[in-house]
Coordinates of C-alpha atoms in Angstrom, one line a residue:
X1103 CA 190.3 32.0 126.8
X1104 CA 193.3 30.1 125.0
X1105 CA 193.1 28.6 121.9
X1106 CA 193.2 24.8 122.3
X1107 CA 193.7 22.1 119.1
X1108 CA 191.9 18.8 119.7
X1109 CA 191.6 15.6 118.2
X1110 CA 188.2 14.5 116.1
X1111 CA 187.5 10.9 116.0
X1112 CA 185.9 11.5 112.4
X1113 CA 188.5 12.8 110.7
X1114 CA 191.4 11.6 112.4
X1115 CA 193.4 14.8 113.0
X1116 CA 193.7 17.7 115.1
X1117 CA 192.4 21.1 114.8
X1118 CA 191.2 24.1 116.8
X1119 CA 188.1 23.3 118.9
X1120 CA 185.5 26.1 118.0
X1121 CA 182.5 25.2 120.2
X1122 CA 178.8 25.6 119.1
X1123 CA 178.0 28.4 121.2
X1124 CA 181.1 30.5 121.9
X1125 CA 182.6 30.3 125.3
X1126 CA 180.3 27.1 126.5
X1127 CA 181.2 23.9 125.9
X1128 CA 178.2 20.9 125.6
X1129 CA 179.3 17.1 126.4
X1130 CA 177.4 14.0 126.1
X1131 CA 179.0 10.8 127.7
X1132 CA 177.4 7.0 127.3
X1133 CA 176.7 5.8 130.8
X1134 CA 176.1 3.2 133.2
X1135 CA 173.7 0.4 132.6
X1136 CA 172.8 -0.1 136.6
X1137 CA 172.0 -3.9 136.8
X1138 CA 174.8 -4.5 139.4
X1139 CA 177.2 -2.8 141.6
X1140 CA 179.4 -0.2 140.1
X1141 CA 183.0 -1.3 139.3
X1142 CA 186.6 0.3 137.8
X1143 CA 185.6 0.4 134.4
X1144 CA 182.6 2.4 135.5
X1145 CA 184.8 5.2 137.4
X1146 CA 187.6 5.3 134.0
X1147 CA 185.1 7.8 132.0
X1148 CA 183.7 10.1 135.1
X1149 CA 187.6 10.5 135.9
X1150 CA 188.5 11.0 132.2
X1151 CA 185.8 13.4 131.9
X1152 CA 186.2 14.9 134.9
X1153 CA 189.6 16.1 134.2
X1154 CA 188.9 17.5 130.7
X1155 CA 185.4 19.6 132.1
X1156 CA 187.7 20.9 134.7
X1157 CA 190.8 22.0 132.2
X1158 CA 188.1 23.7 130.3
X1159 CA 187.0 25.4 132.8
X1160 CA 189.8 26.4 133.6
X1161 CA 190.9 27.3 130.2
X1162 CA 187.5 30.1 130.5
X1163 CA 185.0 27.6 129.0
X1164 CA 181.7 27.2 130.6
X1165 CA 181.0 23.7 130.9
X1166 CA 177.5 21.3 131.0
X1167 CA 178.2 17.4 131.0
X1168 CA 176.0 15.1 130.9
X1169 CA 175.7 11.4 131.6
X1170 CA 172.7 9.2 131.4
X1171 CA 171.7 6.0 133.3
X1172 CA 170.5 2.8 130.7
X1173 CA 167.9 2.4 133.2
X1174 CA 165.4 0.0 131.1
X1175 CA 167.9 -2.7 129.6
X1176 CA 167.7 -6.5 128.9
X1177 CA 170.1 -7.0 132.1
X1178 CA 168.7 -5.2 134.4
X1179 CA 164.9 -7.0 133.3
X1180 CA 166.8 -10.7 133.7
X1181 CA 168.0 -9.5 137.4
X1182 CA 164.3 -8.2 138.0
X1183 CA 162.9 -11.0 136.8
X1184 CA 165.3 -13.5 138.8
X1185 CA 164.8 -11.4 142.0
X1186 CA 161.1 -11.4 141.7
X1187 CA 161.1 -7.6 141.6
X1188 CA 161.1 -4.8 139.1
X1189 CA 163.3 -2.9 136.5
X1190 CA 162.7 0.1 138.7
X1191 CA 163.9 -1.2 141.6
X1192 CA 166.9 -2.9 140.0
X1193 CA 167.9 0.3 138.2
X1194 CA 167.3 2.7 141.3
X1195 CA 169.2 0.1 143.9
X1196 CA 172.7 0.6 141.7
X1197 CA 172.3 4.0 140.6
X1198 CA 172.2 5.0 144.4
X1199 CA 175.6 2.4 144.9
X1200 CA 177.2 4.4 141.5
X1201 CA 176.2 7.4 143.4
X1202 CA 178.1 5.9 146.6
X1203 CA 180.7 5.7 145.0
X1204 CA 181.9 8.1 142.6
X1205 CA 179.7 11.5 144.3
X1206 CA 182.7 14.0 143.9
X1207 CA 183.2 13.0 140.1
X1208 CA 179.3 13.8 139.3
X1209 CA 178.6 15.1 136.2
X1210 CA 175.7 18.2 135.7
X1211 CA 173.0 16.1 134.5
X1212 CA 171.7 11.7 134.7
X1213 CA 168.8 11.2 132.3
X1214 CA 167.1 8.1 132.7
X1215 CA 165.6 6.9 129.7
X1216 CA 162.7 6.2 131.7
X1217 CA 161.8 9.6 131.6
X1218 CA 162.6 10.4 128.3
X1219 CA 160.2 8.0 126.7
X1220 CA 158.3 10.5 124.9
X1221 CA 161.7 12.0 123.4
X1222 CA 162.3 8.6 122.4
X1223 CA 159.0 7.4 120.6
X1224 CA 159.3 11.0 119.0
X1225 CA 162.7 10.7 117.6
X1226 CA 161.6 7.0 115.7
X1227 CA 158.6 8.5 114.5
X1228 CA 160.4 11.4 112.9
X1229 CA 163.2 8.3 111.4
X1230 CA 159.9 6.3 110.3
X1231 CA 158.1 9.6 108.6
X1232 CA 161.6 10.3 106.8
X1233 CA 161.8 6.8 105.2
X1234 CA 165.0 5.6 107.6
X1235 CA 163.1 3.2 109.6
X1236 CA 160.2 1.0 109.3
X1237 CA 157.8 -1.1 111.2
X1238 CA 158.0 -5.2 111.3
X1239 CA 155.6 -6.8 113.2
X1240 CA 155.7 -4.8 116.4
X1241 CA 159.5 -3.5 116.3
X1242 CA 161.0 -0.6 114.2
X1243 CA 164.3 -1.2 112.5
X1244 CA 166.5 2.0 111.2
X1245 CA 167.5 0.6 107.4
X1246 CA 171.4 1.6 107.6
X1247 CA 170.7 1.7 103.8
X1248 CA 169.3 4.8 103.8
X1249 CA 172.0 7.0 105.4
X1250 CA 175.2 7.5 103.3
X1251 CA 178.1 7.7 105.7
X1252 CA 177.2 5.0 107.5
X1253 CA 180.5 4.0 109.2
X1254 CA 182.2 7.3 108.6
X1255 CA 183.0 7.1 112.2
X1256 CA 184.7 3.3 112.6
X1257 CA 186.1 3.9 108.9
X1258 CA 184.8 0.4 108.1
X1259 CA 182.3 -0.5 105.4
X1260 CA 179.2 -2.5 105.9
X1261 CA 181.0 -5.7 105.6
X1262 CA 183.1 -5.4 107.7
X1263 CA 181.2 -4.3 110.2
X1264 CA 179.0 -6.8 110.3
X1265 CA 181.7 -9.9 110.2
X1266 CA 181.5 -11.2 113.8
X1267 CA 178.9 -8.4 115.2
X1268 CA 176.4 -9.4 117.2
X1269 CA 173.6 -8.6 114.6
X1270 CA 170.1 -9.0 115.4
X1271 CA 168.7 -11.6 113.7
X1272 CA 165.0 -11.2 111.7
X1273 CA 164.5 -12.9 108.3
X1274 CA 162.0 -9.6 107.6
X1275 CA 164.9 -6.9 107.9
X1276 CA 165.6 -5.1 104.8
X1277 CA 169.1 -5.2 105.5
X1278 CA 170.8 -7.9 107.8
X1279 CA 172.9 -4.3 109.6
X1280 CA 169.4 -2.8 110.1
X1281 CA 169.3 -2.2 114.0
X1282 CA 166.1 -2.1 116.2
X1283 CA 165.2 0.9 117.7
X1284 CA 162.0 0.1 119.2
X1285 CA 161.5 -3.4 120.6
X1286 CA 157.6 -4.8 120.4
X1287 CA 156.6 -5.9 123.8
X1288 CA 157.4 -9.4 125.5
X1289 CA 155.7 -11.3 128.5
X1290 CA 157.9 -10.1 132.0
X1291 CA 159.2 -6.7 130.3
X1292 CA 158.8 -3.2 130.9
X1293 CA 156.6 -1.4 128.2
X1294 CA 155.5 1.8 127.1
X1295 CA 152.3 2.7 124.8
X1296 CA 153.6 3.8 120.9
X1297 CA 151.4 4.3 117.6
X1298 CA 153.3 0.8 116.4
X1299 CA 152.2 -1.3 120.1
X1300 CA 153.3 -1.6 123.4
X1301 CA 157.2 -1.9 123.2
X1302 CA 160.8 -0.2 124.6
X1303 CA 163.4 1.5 123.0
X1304 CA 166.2 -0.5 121.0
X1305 CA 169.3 0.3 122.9
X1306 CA 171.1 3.3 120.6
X1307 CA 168.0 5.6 120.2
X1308 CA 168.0 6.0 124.0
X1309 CA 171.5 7.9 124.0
X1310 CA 170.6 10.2 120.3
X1311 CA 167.1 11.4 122.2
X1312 CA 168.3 12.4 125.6
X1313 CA 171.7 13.8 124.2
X1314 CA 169.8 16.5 121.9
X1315 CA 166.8 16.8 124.1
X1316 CA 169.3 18.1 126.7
X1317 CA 172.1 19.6 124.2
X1318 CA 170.7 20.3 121.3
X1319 CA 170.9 18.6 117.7
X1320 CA 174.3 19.5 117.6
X1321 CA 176.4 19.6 120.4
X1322 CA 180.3 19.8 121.1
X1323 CA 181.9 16.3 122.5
X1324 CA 180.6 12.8 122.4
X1325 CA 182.7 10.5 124.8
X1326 CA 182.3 6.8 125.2
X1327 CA 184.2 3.6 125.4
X1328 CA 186.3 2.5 122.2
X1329 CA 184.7 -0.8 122.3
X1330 CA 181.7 0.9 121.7
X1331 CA 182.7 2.7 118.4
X1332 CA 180.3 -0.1 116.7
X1333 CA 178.1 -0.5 116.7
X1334 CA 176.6 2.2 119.6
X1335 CA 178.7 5.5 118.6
X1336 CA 178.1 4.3 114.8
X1337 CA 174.2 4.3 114.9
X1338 CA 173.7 6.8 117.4
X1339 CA 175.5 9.2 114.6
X1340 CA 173.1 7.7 111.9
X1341 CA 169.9 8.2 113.3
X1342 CA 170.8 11.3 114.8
X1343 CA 172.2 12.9 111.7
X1344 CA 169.0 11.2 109.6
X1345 CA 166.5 12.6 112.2
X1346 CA 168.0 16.5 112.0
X1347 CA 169.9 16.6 109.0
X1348 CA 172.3 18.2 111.1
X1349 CA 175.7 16.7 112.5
X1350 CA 175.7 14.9 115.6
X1351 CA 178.6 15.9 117.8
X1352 CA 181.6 18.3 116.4

């Protein structure tokens, strides 16, 4: 097994890759959001990651990569809702056409978060009982406040983070960056029973839940789109590292 040097998003250099667990490699990529047929931009990280499981395995490494499915989102609820049919049905219907179409690119693993709901509600109690998040009305907010190297990973501070983001907005929020990550329940949605109400998870805590419940709290390569650098790859690293004290991805 060769001796590889890899570039880390973090700290913007190279150096050699020394896995977690000697000799196995864990990976974690953001997937699809199935509210519609599957398209090129959806096939660019299977191929991508495709490529670089199969060097390492190559290289020696064993290999586990895993991809989840956004399978309770605010697009696939507005096609359910305009179809006069359910989330469920919406999210299965184009996870079967991804499947279609990209079966010899698979990766090991697709956690829904559909199934990982108990994960989820977990993992925001854990942020709420270590003072990073905290209940309004019927939604939990992470307050970015608490976590020091938030924006380590887009190298940008606050500020500038925030000029021109979408940013949820809620006059009770400690902090206008403070990101949901558990929605209180509305008429037409999907909901699940939590200690703070009926509700669903806030879009970032989905992919920090199902990456660690199925790697570990530390694991070896987060991929994703750069668009997604902020704000999803930027929380996901805060209330990951907040929950386990631990780093998020080497």
């Amino acid at each position: 097994m060769e001796d590889i040097r890899v570039y880390n998003t973090m700290t913007r250099d190279k150096s050699l890759f020394h896995p977690v667990t000697p000799g196995e490699v864990k990976i974690y990529v953001c997937g699809v959001t199935p509210y519609n047929h599957p398209h090129i931009g959806n096939a660019r990280p299977a191929v991508t990651w495709d490529v670089i499981r199969r060097y390492l395995q190559y290289i020696g490494y064993k290999v586990t990569l895993i991809q989840n499915f956004t399978d309770v989102d605010d697009k696939i609820i507005n096609k359910a809702n305009a179809e006069g049919t359910t989330w469920k049905v919406i999210s299965d219907r184009y996870i079967d056409a991804y499947f279609q179409v990209i079966d010899a690119l698979r990766a090991d693993k697709y956690p829904r978060v559909s199934e990982h709901m108990d994960d989820i509600i977990a993992m925001v109690q854990t942020l709420i009982d270590k003072g990073h998040a905290y209940v309004l009305d019927n939604d939990v907010y992470y307050d970015i406040s608490t976590f020091a190297d938030y924006g380590k990973l887009s190298g940008r501070n606050v500020e500038d983070m925030l000029a021109g983001a979408r940013v949820q907005v809620n006059e009770g929020k400690r902090n206008p960056g403070d990101f949901a990550v558990w929605k209180g329940a509305k008429p037409g949605e999907p909901a699940w029973d939590c200690p703070w109400g009926k509700g669903r998870p806030g879009w970032h805590i989905e992919c920090s839940a199902m990456s660690m419940e199925l790697l570990g709290p530390t694991f070896d390569i987060h991929a994703g789109g750069q668009d997604l650098i902020f704000p999803h790859h930027e929380n996901e690293i805060a209330q990951s590292e907040a929950a386990t004290g631990k780093p998020f991805a080497r």
